[in-house]
Amino acid sequence: MKYLPIYFISLILSLIPFSVLASNIINVATYIEPPFADNVGGKYVGRNIRLSKQIARHLNKQINFIRCPMARCIMMMESGQTDMILSVLKTPQREKFMSYIEPAIGIQQMPVVFYTLKSKKFKVTSFKDLHSLLIGKVRGARYFEEFDNNTSLSTIEVTSRGQLVQMLLKGRIDTFIAREESIKPLIDHDDYQKLAISQYQYEVPVNGYIAVSKKSYLYEQRDEISTFIKQIQATGKLDKVYYTDP
């Protein structure tokens, strides 16, 4: 049996357009935020991970999770370096470079809160109380319009929620904005007891969406993804995949 020389095989592979190879893989921009996505023992887990795998299986494609802070994830979606991102809020700015898949995959019911230290005397009982505080937030994240668009607040941006927790515990910020479900997994019980949740909370439910980059090959399959989401939503499988945490 004759074998083709290695250099000849390499030549054949080099002639295959990169776009053909790339179109077999979905690169998912993956920000760490339990319970949506986490990395445990070198393995990605969470709601976004499970649903991404279902979509890839339906489209007969491989999946590649690219870990990035939220701001970096959004930049990679804009440039087309990643194809898809999950559980993101819809904003006019993001719609310029991302196509949001209907229907929404989930409704975020948990309120947005402000964490402070119990040892501090001040309390956050209204939005107005925030004006005198240094507030930590995740770069690139969106919370609610009144907060996101307010230019008079004193804020400091970091790349992860874990950083926010440590900065508050060390007294480097007065408060930070987050949802309780995303903070509890990041901190041990004793340290969590040092934190207080603000009386003022933003409790309006918001939709979370799948979005695809308008510069990705996957943009041409957005209708197919939408149809698939509608199908598994109608059968109840979407809730089982997305909300049933192990």
CSV table of C-alpha atoms in Angstrom, one decimal:
chain,number,residue,atom,x,y,z
A,1,MET,CA,0.0,0.0,0.0
A,2,LYS,CA,1.4,3.4,-1.0
A,3,TYR,CA,1.2,6.3,1.4
A,4,LEU,CA,1.1,9.9,0.4
A,5,PRO,CA,4.1,11.9,1.4
A,6,ILE,CA,3.5,14.2,4.5
A,7,TYR,CA,4.4,17.3,2.5
A,8,PHE,CA,1.7,16.4,-0.1
A,9,ILE,CA,-0.9,16.0,2.6
A,10,SER,CA,0.1,19.3,4.1
A,11,LEU,CA,-0.2,20.9,0.7
A,12,ILE,CA,-3.8,19.6,0.3
A,13,LEU,CA,-4.8,20.9,3.7
A,14,SER,CA,-3.3,24.3,3.0
A,15,LEU,CA,-5.5,24.6,-0.1
A,16,ILE,CA,-8.7,24.2,1.9
A,17,PRO,CA,-10.0,27.7,2.6
A,18,PHE,CA,-9.8,28.7,6.2
A,19,SER,CA,-13.4,29.7,6.1
A,20,VAL,CA,-14.4,26.1,5.3
A,21,LEU,CA,-12.5,24.8,8.3
A,22,ALA,CA,-13.7,27.6,10.6
A,23,SER,CA,-17.4,27.0,9.6
A,24,ASN,CA,-17.3,23.6,11.3
A,25,ILE,CA,-16.5,25.2,14.7
A,26,ILE,CA,-18.6,27.5,16.8
A,27,ASN,CA,-16.4,29.8,18.9
A,28,VAL,CA,-18.4,30.9,22.0
A,29,ALA,CA,-17.4,34.0,23.9
A,30,THR,CA,-17.5,32.7,27.5
A,31,TYR,CA,-17.5,35.0,30.5
A,32,ILE,CA,-17.3,33.4,33.9
A,33,GLU,CA,-20.5,34.1,35.8
A,34,PRO,CA,-22.1,31.2,37.8
A,35,PRO,CA,-24.6,29.7,37.3
A,36,PHE,CA,-24.4,30.7,33.6
A,37,ALA,CA,-20.7,29.7,33.1
A,38,ASP,CA,-17.9,28.5,35.2
A,39,ASN,CA,-14.7,26.5,34.9
A,40,VAL,CA,-14.4,23.7,37.4
A,41,GLY,CA,-11.4,21.5,37.3
A,42,GLY,CA,-10.5,22.7,33.8
A,43,LYS,CA,-14.0,21.9,32.5
A,44,TYR,CA,-16.6,24.4,31.5
A,45,VAL,CA,-20.0,24.0,33.2
A,46,GLY,CA,-23.2,26.0,33.5
A,47,ARG,CA,-26.4,27.0,31.7
A,48,ASN,CA,-24.7,28.7,28.8
A,49,ILE,CA,-22.3,25.8,28.3
A,50,ARG,CA,-25.1,23.2,28.2
A,51,LEU,CA,-27.2,25.2,25.8
A,52,SER,CA,-24.2,26.0,23.5
A,53,LYS,CA,-23.5,22.2,23.2
A,54,GLN,CA,-27.2,21.6,22.3
A,55,ILE,CA,-27.0,24.2,19.5
A,56,ALA,CA,-23.7,22.9,18.2
A,57,ARG,CA,-25.1,19.3,18.1
A,58,HIS,CA,-28.2,20.5,16.2
A,59,LEU,CA,-26.1,22.3,13.7
A,60,ASN,CA,-23.6,19.4,13.5
A,61,LYS,CA,-20.7,21.5,14.5
A,62,GLN,CA,-17.9,21.4,17.0
A,63,ILE,CA,-17.8,23.8,19.9
A,64,ASN,CA,-14.9,25.9,21.3
A,65,PHE,CA,-15.3,27.9,24.4
A,66,ILE,CA,-13.1,31.0,24.5
A,67,ARG,CA,-12.8,32.4,28.0
A,68,CYS,CA,-12.8,36.2,28.2
A,69,PRO,CA,-13.8,39.0,30.6
A,70,MET,CA,-17.2,40.5,29.6
A,71,ALA,CA,-15.7,43.6,27.9
A,72,ARG,CA,-13.3,41.5,25.9
A,73,CYS,CA,-16.1,39.0,24.9
A,74,ILE,CA,-18.1,41.9,23.5
A,75,MET,CA,-15.1,43.2,21.6
A,76,MET,CA,-14.5,39.7,20.1
A,77,MET,CA,-18.1,39.5,19.0
A,78,GLU,CA,-17.7,42.9,17.4
A,79,SER,CA,-14.6,41.9,15.5
A,80,GLY,CA,-15.9,38.5,14.5
A,81,GLN,CA,-13.2,36.6,16.5
A,82,THR,CA,-16.0,34.7,18.2
A,83,ASP,CA,-19.3,33.6,16.7
A,84,MET,CA,-21.8,33.4,19.5
A,85,ILE,CA,-22.4,34.6,23.1
A,86,LEU,CA,-25.2,33.6,25.5
A,87,SER,CA,-27.3,35.2,28.2
A,88,VAL,CA,-26.6,38.8,27.2
A,89,LEU,CA,-28.9,41.9,27.5
A,90,LYS,CA,-30.0,43.6,24.3
A,91,THR,CA,-28.8,47.1,23.8
A,92,PRO,CA,-28.9,49.5,20.8
A,93,GLN,CA,-25.1,49.7,20.8
A,94,ARG,CA,-24.6,45.9,20.8
A,95,GLU,CA,-27.3,45.5,18.0
A,96,LYS,CA,-24.9,47.3,15.6
A,97,PHE,CA,-22.6,44.3,15.5
A,98,MET,CA,-24.6,41.4,17.0
A,99,SER,CA,-27.8,39.8,15.9
A,100,TYR,CA,-30.0,38.7,18.8
A,101,ILE,CA,-31.8,35.4,18.4
A,102,GLU,CA,-35.5,35.3,19.2
A,103,PRO,CA,-37.0,34.2,21.5
A,104,ALA,CA,-35.1,35.1,24.6
A,105,ILE,CA,-33.6,32.0,26.3
A,106,GLY,CA,-34.4,33.2,29.8
A,107,ILE,CA,-35.7,35.9,32.0
A,108,GLN,CA,-33.5,37.2,34.7
A,109,GLN,CA,-35.7,37.4,37.8
A,110,MET,CA,-33.1,37.9,40.4
A,111,PRO,CA,-32.8,41.6,41.4
A,112,VAL,CA,-29.7,43.7,40.8
A,113,VAL,CA,-28.4,44.6,44.2
A,114,PHE,CA,-25.6,46.7,45.8
A,115,TYR,CA,-23.2,45.0,48.2
A,116,THR,CA,-21.7,46.9,51.1
A,117,LEU,CA,-19.8,45.9,54.3
A,118,LYS,CA,-21.8,45.4,57.4
A,119,SER,CA,-19.1,47.2,59.4
A,120,LYS,CA,-19.8,50.4,57.5
A,121,LYS,CA,-22.4,52.9,58.8
A,122,PHE,CA,-23.9,54.0,55.5
A,123,LYS,CA,-26.8,52.2,53.8
A,124,VAL,CA,-28.1,52.2,50.2
A,125,THR,CA,-31.8,52.8,50.5
A,126,SER,CA,-32.3,54.7,47.2
A,127,PHE,CA,-30.6,55.4,44.0
A,128,LYS,CA,-29.7,58.8,45.3
A,129,ASP,CA,-27.5,57.3,48.0
A,130,LEU,CA,-25.1,55.9,45.3
A,131,HIS,CA,-23.9,59.4,44.4
A,132,SER,CA,-21.7,59.7,47.4
A,133,LEU,CA,-20.1,56.2,47.0
A,134,LEU,CA,-17.3,54.6,45.0
A,135,ILE,CA,-19.1,51.8,43.1
A,136,GLY,CA,-17.4,48.7,41.6
A,137,LYS,CA,-18.7,47.1,38.4
A,138,VAL,CA,-17.6,44.6,35.8
A,139,ARG,CA,-16.2,46.3,32.7
A,140,GLY,CA,-18.5,45.7,29.7
A,141,ALA,CA,-21.5,44.4,31.7
A,142,ARG,CA,-24.9,46.0,31.5
A,143,TYR,CA,-27.2,46.3,34.5
A,144,PHE,CA,-30.1,48.7,34.1
A,145,GLU,CA,-30.6,51.8,32.1
A,146,GLU,CA,-30.6,54.4,34.9
A,147,PHE,CA,-27.3,53.0,36.3
A,148,ASP,CA,-25.6,52.3,33.0
A,149,ASN,CA,-26.3,55.7,31.5
A,150,ASN,CA,-25.6,57.8,34.6
A,151,THR,CA,-22.4,59.8,34.2
A,152,SER,CA,-22.5,61.5,37.6
A,153,LEU,CA,-21.8,58.3,39.6
A,154,SER,CA,-18.2,57.4,40.8
A,155,THR,CA,-17.4,54.0,39.4
A,156,ILE,CA,-14.4,51.7,39.1
A,157,GLU,CA,-14.3,48.9,36.5
A,158,VAL,CA,-12.7,45.5,36.9
A,159,THR,CA,-12.7,42.4,34.8
A,160,SER,CA,-14.4,39.9,37.2
A,161,ARG,CA,-16.9,39.7,40.1
A,162,GLY,CA,-14.3,38.0,42.2
A,163,GLN,CA,-12.2,41.2,42.1
A,164,LEU,CA,-15.2,43.2,43.2
A,165,VAL,CA,-15.7,41.0,46.3
A,166,GLN,CA,-12.0,41.3,47.3
A,167,MET,CA,-11.9,45.1,46.7
A,168,LEU,CA,-15.0,45.5,48.9
A,169,LEU,CA,-13.6,43.3,51.7
A,170,LYS,CA,-10.3,45.3,51.6
A,171,GLY,CA,-12.2,48.6,51.7
A,172,ARG,CA,-11.0,49.8,48.3
A,173,ILE,CA,-14.6,50.5,47.2
A,174,ASP,CA,-17.8,51.4,49.1
A,175,THR,CA,-20.1,49.1,47.2
A,176,PHE,CA,-20.4,47.0,44.1
A,177,ILE,CA,-23.3,46.0,41.8
A,178,ALA,CA,-24.2,42.4,41.1
A,179,ARG,CA,-26.8,39.7,41.4
A,180,GLU,CA,-26.7,37.5,44.5
A,181,GLU,CA,-26.7,34.3,42.5
A,182,SER,CA,-23.4,35.3,40.8
A,183,ILE,CA,-21.7,36.3,44.0
A,184,LYS,CA,-22.4,33.5,46.4
A,185,PRO,CA,-20.4,30.9,44.5
A,186,LEU,CA,-17.3,33.2,44.6
A,187,ILE,CA,-17.0,33.7,48.3
A,188,ASP,CA,-16.7,31.5,51.4
A,189,HIS,CA,-19.4,31.5,54.1
A,190,ASP,CA,-17.4,33.6,56.7
A,191,ASP,CA,-16.6,36.4,54.2
A,192,TYR,CA,-20.1,36.4,52.9
A,193,GLN,CA,-21.4,37.1,56.4
A,194,LYS,CA,-19.4,40.3,56.3
A,195,LEU,CA,-21.4,41.6,53.4
A,196,ALA,CA,-24.8,43.4,53.4
A,197,ILE,CA,-27.3,43.6,50.6
A,198,SER,CA,-28.7,47.0,49.9
A,199,GLN,CA,-32.3,47.8,50.6
A,200,TYR,CA,-32.4,49.5,47.2
A,201,GLN,CA,-32.6,47.0,44.5
A,202,TYR,CA,-33.5,46.9,40.8
A,203,GLU,CA,-36.2,44.3,40.5
A,204,VAL,CA,-37.5,44.6,36.9
A,205,PRO,CA,-37.0,41.2,35.1
A,206,VAL,CA,-34.8,41.4,32.0
A,207,ASN,CA,-34.5,39.0,29.0
A,208,GLY,CA,-31.3,37.2,28.3
A,209,TYR,CA,-30.5,36.3,24.7
A,210,ILE,CA,-28.3,34.3,22.4
A,211,ALA,CA,-26.4,36.6,20.0
A,212,VAL,CA,-24.3,35.9,17.0
A,213,SER,CA,-21.7,38.2,15.5
A,214,LYS,CA,-22.7,39.9,12.3
A,215,LYS,CA,-19.1,39.1,11.0
A,216,SER,CA,-19.4,35.4,11.7
A,217,TYR,CA,-20.4,32.7,9.2
A,218,LEU,CA,-23.0,31.8,11.9
A,219,TYR,CA,-24.9,35.0,11.1
A,220,GLU,CA,-26.3,33.2,8.0
A,221,GLN,CA,-27.7,30.5,10.2
A,222,ARG,CA,-29.4,32.7,12.7
A,223,ASP,CA,-32.9,31.8,11.5
A,224,GLU,CA,-32.0,28.1,11.9
A,225,ILE,CA,-30.8,28.7,15.5
A,226,SER,CA,-34.0,30.7,16.2
A,227,THR,CA,-36.2,27.9,14.9
A,228,PHE,CA,-34.3,25.4,17.1
A,229,ILE,CA,-34.8,27.5,20.2
A,230,LYS,CA,-38.5,27.8,19.5
A,231,GLN,CA,-38.8,24.1,19.1
A,232,ILE,CA,-37.1,23.2,22.4
A,233,GLN,CA,-38.9,26.0,24.1
A,234,ALA,CA,-42.3,24.6,23.0
A,235,THR,CA,-41.4,21.1,24.2
A,236,GLY,CA,-40.1,22.3,27.6
A,237,LYS,CA,-36.6,21.1,26.8
A,238,LEU,CA,-35.2,24.6,26.9
A,239,ASP,CA,-36.1,25.1,30.5
A,240,LYS,CA,-34.7,21.6,31.3
A,241,VAL,CA,-31.4,22.4,29.6
A,242,TYR,CA,-31.0,26.0,30.7
A,243,TYR,CA,-32.5,26.1,34.2
A,244,THR,CA,-31.9,22.6,35.6
A,245,ASP,CA,-28.5,22.9,37.3
A,246,PRO,CA,-26.8,19.7,38.5
